[in-house]
XYZ file of C-alpha atoms in Angstrom:
511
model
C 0.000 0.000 0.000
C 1.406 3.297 -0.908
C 0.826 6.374 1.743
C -0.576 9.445 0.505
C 1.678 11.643 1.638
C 4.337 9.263 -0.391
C 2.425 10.042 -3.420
C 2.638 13.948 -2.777
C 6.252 13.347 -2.019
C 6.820 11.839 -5.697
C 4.661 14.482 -7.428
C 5.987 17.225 -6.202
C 9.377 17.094 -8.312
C 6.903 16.316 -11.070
C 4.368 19.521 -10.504
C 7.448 21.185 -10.200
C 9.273 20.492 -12.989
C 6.049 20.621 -15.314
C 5.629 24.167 -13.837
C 9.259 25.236 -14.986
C 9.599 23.937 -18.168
C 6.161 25.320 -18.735
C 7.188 28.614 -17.743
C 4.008 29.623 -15.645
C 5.248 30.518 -12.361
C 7.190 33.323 -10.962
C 9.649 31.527 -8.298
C 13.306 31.960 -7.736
C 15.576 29.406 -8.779
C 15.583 26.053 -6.448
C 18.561 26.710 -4.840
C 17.319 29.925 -3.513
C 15.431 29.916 -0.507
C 14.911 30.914 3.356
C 18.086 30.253 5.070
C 20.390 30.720 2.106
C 24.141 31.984 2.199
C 24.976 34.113 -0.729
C 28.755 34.886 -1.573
C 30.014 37.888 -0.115
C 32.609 40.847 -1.334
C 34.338 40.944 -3.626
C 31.842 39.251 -6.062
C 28.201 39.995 -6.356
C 25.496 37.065 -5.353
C 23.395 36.055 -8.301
C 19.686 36.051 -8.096
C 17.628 34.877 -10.526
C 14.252 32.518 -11.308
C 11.665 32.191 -13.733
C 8.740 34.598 -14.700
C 5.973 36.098 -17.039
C 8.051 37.158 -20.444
C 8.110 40.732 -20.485
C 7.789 41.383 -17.285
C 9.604 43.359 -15.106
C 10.757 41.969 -12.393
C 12.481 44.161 -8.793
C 15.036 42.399 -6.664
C 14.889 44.328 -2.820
C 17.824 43.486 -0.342
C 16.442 44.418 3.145
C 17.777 44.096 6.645
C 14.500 45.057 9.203
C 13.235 48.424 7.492
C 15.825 49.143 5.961
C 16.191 49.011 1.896
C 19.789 47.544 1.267
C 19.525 47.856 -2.572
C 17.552 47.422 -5.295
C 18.180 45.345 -8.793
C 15.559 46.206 -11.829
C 15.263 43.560 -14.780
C 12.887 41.693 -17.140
C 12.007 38.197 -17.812
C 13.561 37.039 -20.986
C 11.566 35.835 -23.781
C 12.848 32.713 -24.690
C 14.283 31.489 -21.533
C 11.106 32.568 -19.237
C 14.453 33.666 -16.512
C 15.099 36.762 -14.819
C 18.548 37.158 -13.235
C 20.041 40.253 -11.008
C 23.783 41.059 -9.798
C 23.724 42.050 -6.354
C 26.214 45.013 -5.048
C 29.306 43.041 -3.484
C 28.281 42.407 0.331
C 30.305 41.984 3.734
C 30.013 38.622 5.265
C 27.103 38.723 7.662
C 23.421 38.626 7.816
C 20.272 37.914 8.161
C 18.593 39.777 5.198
C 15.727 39.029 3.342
C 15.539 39.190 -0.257
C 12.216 40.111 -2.141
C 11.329 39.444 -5.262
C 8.237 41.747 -7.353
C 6.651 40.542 -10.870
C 5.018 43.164 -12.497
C 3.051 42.818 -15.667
C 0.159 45.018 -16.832
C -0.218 46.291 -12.644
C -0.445 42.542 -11.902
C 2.008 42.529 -9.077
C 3.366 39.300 -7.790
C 5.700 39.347 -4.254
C 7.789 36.694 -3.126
C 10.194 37.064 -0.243
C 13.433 34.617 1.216
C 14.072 35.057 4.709
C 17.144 34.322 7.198
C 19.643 35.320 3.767
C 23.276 35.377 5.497
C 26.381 36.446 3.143
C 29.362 34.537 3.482
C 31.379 31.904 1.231
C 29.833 29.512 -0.515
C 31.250 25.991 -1.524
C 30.267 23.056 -3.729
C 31.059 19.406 -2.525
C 31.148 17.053 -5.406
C 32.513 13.219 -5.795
C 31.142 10.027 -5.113
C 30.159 7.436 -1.978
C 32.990 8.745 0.304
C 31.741 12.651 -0.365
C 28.412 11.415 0.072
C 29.191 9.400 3.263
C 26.780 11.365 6.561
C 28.060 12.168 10.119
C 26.047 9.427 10.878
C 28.537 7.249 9.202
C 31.724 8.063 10.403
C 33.916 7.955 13.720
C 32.809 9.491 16.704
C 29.388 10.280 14.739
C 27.290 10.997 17.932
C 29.730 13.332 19.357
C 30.011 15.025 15.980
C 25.982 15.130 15.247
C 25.693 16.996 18.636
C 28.362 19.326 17.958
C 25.831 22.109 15.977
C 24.684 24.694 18.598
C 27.783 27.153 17.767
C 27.650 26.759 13.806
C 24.001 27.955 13.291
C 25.732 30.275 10.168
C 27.468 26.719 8.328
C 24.279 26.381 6.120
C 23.900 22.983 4.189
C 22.123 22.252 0.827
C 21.742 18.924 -0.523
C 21.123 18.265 -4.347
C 19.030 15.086 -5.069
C 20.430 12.057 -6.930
C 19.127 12.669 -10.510
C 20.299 11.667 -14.326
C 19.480 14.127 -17.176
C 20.454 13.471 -20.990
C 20.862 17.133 -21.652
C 22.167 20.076 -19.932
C 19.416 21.777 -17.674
C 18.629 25.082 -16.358
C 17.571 24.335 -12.765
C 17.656 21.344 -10.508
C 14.910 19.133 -11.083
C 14.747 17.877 -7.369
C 16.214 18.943 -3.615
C 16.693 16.732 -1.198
C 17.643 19.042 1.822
C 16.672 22.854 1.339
C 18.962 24.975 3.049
C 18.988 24.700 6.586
C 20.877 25.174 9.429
C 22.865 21.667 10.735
C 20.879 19.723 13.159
C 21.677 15.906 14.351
C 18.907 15.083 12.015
C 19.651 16.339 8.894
C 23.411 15.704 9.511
C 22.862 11.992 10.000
C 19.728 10.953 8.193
C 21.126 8.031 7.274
C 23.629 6.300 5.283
C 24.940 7.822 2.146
C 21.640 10.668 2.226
C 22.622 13.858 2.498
C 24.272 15.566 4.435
C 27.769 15.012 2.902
C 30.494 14.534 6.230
C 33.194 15.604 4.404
C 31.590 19.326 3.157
C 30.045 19.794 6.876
C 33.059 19.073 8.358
C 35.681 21.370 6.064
C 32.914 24.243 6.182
C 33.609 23.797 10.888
C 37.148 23.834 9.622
C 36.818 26.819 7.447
C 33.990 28.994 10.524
C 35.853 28.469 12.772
C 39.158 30.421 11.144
C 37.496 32.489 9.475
C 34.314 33.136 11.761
C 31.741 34.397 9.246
C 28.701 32.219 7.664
C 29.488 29.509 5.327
C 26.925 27.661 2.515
C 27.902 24.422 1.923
C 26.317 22.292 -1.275
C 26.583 18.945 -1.327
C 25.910 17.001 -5.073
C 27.466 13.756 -5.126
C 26.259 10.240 -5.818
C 28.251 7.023 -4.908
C 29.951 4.586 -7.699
C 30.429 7.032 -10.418
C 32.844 7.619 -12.798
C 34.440 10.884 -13.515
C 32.758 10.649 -17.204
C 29.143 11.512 -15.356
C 30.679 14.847 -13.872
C 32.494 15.430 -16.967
C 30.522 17.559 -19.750
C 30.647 16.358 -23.181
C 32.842 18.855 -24.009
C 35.538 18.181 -21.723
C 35.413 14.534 -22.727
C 35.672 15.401 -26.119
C 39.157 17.291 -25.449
C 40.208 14.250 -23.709
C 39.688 11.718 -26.320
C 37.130 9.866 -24.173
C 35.967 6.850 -25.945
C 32.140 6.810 -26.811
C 29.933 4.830 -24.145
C 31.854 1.164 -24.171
C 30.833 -1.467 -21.395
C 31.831 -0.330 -17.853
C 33.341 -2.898 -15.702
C 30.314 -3.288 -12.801
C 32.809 -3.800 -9.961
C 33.849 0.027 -9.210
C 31.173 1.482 -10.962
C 27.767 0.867 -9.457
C 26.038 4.467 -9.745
C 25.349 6.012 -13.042
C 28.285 6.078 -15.497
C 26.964 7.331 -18.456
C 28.605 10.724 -20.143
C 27.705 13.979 -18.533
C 24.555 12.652 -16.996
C 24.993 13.830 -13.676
C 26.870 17.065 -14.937
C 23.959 17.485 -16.931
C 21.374 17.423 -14.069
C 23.339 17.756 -10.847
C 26.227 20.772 -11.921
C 25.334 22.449 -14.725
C 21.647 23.846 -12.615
C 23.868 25.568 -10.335
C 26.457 27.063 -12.654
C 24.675 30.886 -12.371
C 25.191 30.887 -8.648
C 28.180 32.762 -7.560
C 30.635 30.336 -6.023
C 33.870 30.497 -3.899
C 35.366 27.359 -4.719
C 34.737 23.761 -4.898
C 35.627 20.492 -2.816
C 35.998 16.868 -4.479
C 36.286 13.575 -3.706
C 36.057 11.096 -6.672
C 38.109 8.210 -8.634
C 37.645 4.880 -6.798
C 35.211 4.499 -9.801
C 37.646 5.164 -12.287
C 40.167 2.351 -11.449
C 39.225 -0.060 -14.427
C 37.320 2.301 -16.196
C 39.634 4.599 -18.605
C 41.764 4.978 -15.852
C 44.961 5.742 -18.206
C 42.615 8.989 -19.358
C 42.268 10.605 -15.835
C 45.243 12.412 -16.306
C 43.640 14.836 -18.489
C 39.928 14.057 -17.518
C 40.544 15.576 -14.358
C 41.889 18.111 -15.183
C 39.965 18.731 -17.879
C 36.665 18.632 -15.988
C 38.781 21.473 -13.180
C 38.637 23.752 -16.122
C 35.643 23.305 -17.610
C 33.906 23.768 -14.457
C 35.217 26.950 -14.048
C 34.914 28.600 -17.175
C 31.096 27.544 -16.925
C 30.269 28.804 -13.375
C 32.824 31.992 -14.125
C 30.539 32.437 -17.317
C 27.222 31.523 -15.727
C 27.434 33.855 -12.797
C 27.919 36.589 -15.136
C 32.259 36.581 -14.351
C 31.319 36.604 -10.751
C 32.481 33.328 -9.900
C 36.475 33.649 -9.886
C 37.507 32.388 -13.627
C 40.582 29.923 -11.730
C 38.648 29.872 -8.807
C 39.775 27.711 -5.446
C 39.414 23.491 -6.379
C 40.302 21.533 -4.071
C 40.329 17.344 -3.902
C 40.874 14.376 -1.484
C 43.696 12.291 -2.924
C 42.709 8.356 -2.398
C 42.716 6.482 0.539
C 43.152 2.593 0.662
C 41.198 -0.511 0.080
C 41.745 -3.788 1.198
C 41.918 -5.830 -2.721
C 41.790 -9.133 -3.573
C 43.553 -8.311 -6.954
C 46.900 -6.844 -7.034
C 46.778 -3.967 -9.127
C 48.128 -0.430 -10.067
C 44.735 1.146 -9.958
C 44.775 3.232 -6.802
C 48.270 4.166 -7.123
C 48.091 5.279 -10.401
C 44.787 7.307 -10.128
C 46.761 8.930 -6.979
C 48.997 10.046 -9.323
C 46.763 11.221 -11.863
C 45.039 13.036 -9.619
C 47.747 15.639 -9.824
C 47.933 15.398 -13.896
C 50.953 13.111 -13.509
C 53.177 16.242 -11.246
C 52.803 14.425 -7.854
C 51.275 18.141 -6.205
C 49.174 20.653 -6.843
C 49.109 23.126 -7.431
C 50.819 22.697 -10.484
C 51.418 24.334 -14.325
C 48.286 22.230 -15.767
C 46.420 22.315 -12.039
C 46.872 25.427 -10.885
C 44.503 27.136 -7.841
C 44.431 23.758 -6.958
C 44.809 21.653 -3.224
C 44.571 18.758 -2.277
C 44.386 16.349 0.927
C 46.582 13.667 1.436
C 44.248 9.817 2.418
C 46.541 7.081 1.938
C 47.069 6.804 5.789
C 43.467 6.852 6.633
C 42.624 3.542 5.925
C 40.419 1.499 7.651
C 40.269 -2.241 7.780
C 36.997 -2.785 10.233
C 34.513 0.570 8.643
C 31.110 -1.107 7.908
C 31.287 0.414 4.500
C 33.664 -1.861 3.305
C 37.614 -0.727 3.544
C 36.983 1.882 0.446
C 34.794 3.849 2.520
C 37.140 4.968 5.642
C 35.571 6.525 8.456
C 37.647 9.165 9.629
C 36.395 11.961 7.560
C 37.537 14.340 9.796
C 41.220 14.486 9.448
C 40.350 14.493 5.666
C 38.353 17.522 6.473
C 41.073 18.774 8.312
C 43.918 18.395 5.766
C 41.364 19.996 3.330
C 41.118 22.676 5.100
C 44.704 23.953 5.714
C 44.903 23.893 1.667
C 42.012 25.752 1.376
C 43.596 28.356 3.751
C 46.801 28.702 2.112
C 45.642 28.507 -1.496
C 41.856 29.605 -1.766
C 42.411 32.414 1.971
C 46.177 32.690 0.812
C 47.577 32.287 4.557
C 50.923 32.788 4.487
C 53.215 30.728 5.779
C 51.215 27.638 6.535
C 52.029 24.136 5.730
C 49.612 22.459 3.489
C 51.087 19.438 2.477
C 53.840 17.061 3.682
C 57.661 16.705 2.421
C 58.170 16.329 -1.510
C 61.462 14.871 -2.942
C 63.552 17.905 -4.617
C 66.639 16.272 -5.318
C 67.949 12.643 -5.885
C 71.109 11.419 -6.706
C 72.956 7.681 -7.200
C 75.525 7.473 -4.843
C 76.890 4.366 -7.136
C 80.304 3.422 -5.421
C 78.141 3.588 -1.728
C 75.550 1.460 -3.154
C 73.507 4.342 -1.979
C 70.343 6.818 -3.083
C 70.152 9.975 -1.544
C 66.963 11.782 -1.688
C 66.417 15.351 -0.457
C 63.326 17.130 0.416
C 61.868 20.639 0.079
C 60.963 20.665 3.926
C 61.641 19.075 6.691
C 61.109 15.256 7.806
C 59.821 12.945 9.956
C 60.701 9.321 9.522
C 58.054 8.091 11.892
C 59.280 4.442 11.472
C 61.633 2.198 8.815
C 60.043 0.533 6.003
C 61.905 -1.685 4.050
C 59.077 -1.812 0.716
C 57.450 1.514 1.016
C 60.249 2.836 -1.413
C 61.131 0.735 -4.835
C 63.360 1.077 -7.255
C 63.360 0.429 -10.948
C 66.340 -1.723 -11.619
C 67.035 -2.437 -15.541
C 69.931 -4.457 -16.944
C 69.404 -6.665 -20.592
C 66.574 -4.000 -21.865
C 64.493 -5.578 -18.526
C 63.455 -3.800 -15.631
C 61.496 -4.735 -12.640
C 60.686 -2.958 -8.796
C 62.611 -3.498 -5.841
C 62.382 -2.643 -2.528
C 65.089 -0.153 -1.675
C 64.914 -0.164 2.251
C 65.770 2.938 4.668
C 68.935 3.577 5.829
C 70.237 6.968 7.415
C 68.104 9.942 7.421
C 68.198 13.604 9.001
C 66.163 17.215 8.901
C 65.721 16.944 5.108
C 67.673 13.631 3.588
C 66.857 10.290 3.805
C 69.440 7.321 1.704
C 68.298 4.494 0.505
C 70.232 1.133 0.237
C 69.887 0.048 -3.692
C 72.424 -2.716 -3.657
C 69.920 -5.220 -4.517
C 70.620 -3.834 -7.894
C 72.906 -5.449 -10.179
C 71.975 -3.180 -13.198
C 70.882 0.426 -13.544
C 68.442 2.347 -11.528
C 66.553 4.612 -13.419
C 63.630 5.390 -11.180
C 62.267 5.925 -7.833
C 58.553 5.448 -6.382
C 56.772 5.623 -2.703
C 53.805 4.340 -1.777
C 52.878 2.814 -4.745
C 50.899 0.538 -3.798
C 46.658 0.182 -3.117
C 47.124 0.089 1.070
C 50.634 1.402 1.498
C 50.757 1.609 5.514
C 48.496 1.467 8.576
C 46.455 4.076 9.673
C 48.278 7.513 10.174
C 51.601 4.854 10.432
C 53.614 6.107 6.893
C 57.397 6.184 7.596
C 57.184 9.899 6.360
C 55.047 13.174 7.958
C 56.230 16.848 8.386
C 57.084 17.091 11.416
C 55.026 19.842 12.778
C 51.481 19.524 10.694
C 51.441 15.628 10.671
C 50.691 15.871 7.090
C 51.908 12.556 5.116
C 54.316 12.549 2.303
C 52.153 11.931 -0.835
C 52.964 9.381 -3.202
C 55.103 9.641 -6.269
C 57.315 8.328 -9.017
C 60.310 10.194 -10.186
C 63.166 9.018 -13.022
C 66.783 9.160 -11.958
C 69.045 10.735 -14.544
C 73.112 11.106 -13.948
C-alpha cells in the first residue's frame, strides 16, 4: 500500500518540474530559498528565477526596514528567466531578499528570509563525499556538535540523471537549513555530505563568518558523469563502451549527472569547490584521468565563471581528497596510479596544468573494520582537516602555513656507496623504517622490474636508501605505490610539525 503523503512526495518534483519547463510561475531558482548563504565581497550574489516574459521583475535586499539595494530587470523571452547582480556584500546577515513581478499592474511578491552572506562551496565526488556524520567515527559526538555553527548552512542536491544540460535542478533533497543531528545523520549515504560539513567547521571556525555548503554527489560514479561532453571530447574519451560493474555501481553514463546535478547551479556565484572522486575510475579509462581531471577542473570553471555573469572567480579555489586505501583481492596499479593522476601526472598541486588547486593527502586513513567496506574509511575528519589547511593557504592565501607534507627535490645515485640519496623541500619525519614503502626500478638486458630499496640513514631533510639489490641500472624511484601502502596515520614519512603525510610519487633518476 502506498501512503498518501508518499504520493505527494513523488509528485511534487513532477508539478514542479512541469511548472518550470512550462514557464508559468514566478519563483526563484531552487537553490534559492529561506536560510540561504549568498557569496560575499568581492563578487556579487546572483539572483535569478523564472517569470511572465516581459515582465519586469524588482530584486529588494532588506535588513528590518531598511532598503539595502535594489536590482531592476525583465524576464527574458525565450528562456522565461530573470537574473540580477547584487552590489558586493560583507560577510554577515540575516537579510531578506524580495522578489516583485510586475506585468500590466499585476504585481506578484515573493520574499526569502534568514539570507546570510558569506562563502559559498560546492562538494562534489562520489560514496565517500556522500558518506553522513552518521557514518563516520565518533558520529554521535560530531551530530551533537551544531549549537555554535548555526551560520554553516547545508544544501543537498538530489540524486538525478538528465540526458541534456538543464537550467535548474529538477529535485532537492535538503533545502537549506541550518545543521541539526537530524539532517546531519539521516542516514547512510543521504545527504548531508560529512566531508563538506566538516571542512565548512574547519573553514567557521578560522574564518568566523557564515558559510553555505552544497553537497551534489552520488556514490559509484565515474568521472565521465561529472564530466561535460565537451571536456570529454578534449580528452579523447571513448564513446559509451561497457563499464566494468565492480567500481562502478552508480550512473556512469557521459555527462549525466553534470547534466542534471552541476550544470543547474552554474549561475550561482561560487567560492570554490571540494571533491572527492576516482575509486570508480580504477578499471574504467583509468589511463585517461590524467587529463579528464583536469579537464573537468577547467571546464567547471569557465562555466560557473561564465554563468554567474564573471562573478564566480575564472581559476577559482578546487580543491580534492587524494585516495585512501582498500583492502583488494587483486593486485593492481589502480589506486596508485589514479593517486597520481590526480595531480595530472606532477605528484602536487598546485601545479602548471592544475593550478589554484589543493589537495588532501588519504593514503594513511585507511580502515580495515569501517562497515562500508575498507573503500569507505571513516575518519572523515582528518580528511576535512587536511582539506582545510589547503584551502587556507591557497583559496584564503595564509601565508606561511604548511599544506602538504615533504616532496622529494633532489635525488642522486651514490653508485660506489651502493647508496640513493633523496632530499626534500621541507623538513622530515621518519616516523618508522620501512623496508618496501620505497622501490626502485632496476634495468639491466633492456628488462626492468621494482625493488624494494629499504631505509637507511636519514636527518632534517635527507633520507638514503640502500639500492644494492641492484645489479643493473636504476633509473627510477617510487613511494607508496601501492593500493594500502601503511596502517592508519603509520607512513614512515610526515612533516614534522602539521602531521601531514608525504604523498605518493614516481620520479626518473638521470646522472
Amino acid at each position: 500500500m502506498v501512503t498518501p503523503g508518499l504520493v505527494v512526495g513523488l509528485l511534487l518534483p513532477l508539478i514542479l518540474w512541469a511548472d518550470k519547463s512550462a514557464g508559468i510561475g514566478f519563483r526563484f531558482a531552487s537553490y534559492i530559498s529561506n536560510n540561504v548563504v549568498l557569496q560575499k565581497e568581492p563578487a556579487g550574489a546572483v539572483i535569478w528565477g523564472f517569470g511572465t516574459p516581459g515582465a519586469t521583475v524588482t530584486v529588494t535586499l532588506c535588513q528590518g526596514q531598511e532598503t539595502i539595494m535594489k536590482k531592476v530587470t525583465s524576464v527574458k523571452a525565450h528562456s522565461n528567466t530573470w537574473m540580477v547582480v547584487l552590489d558586493p556584500m560583507k560577510p554577515g546577515g540575516p537579510f531578506e531578499v524580495m522578489a516583485q513581478q510586475t506585468l500590466e499592474k499585476i504585481n506578484f511578491t515573493m520574499r526569502v528570509h534568514d539570507v546570510l552572506f558569506g562563502d559559498v562551496w560546492l562538494c562534489s565526488g562520489q560514496s565517500n563525499m556522500q558518506m553522513t556524520v552518521l557514518q563516520i567515527l565518533n558520529a554521535t559526538r560530531e551530530l551533537s556538535n551544531t549549537a555554535a555553527y548555526q551560520s554553516v548552512r547545508i544544501f543537498s542536491v538530489s540524486p538525478i540523471q538528465a540526458e541534456q544540460e538543464l537550467e535548474d535542478l529538477v529535485a532537492v533533497d535538503l533545502q537549506w537549513s541550518k545543521p541539526t543531528e537530524e539532517n546531519l545523520g539521516h542516514g547512510n549515504f543521504t545527504y548531508m555530505s560529512a566531508v563538506c560539513w566538516l571542512f565548512g567547521r574547519h573553514l567557521y571556525d578560522t574564518l568566523q563568518y557564515p558559510i553555505g555548503l552544497i553537497s551534489s554527489s552520488w556514490g559509484g560514479t565515474p568521472i565521465e558523469a561529472w564530466s561535460s561532453r565537451r571536456s570529454l571530447k578534449a580528452c579523447g574519451v571513448p564513446k559509451q563502451g561497457s563499464v566494468p560493474s565492480d567500481t562502478v555501481t552508480g550512473p556512469a553514463k557521459h555527462s549525466v549527472l553534470w547534466n542534471a546535478m552541476i550544470h543547474p547551479l552554474c549561475s550561482m556565484t561560487l567560492k570554490g569547490v571540494v571533491w572527492y572522486q576516482g575509486e570508480s575510475n580504477i578499471n574504467y579509462n583509468m589511463d585517461l584521468y590524467n587529463c579528464t581531471f583536469p579537464a573537468l577542473i577547467e571546464d567547471w570553471r569557465q562555466t560557473f565563471h561564465h554563468g554567474s555573469q564573471g562573478q564566480t572567480e575564472q581559476y577559482f579555489p578546487f580543491g580534492f581528497v587524494q585516495l585512501s586505501s582498500y583492502l583488494s583481492k587483486i593486485r593492481s596499479d589502480g589506486f596508485p596510479q589514479i593517486r597520481w593522476h590526480q595531480t595530472a601526472d606532477f605528484g602536487y598541486v598546485p601545479n602548471l596544468k592544475m593550478p589554484n588547486t589543493f589537495m588532501a593527502v588519504a593514503m594513511d586513513l585507511c580502515d580495515r573494520e569501517s562497515p562500508f567496506g575498507s573503500i569507505h574509511p571513516r575518519d572523515k575528519q582528518t580528511v576535512a582537516y587536511r582539506l582545510h589547511l589547503g584551502a587556507r593557504a591557497v583559496a584564503y592565501g595564509e601565508k606561511n602555513l604548511t599544506f602538504q607534507g615533504p616532496l622529494p627535490e633532489k635525488i642522486e645515485r651514490l653508485a660506489h656507496k651502493g647508496l640513493l640519496n633523496v632530499t626534500y623541500y621541507q623538513e622530515i619525519q621518519v616516523q618508522k623504517r620501512d623496508n618496501k614503502i620505497f622501490e626502485i626500478s632496476c634495468c639491466s638486458d633492456h628488462q626492468c622490474k621494482w625493488l624494494p630499496a629499504s631505509m637507511n640513514t636519514f636527518s632534517t631533510q635527507t633520507l638514503t636508501l640502500t639500492i644494492n639489490s641492484c645489479h643493473g641500472t636504476v633509473v627510477a624511484l617510487r613511494y607508496a605505490w601501492t593500493t594500502w601502502p601503511c596502517e592508519y596515520k603509520q607512513c614512515p614519512l610526515y612533516h614534522p610539525s602539521s602531521a601531514l603525510p608525504a604523498p605518493p610519487f614516481i620520479a626518473f633518476i638521470t646522472d
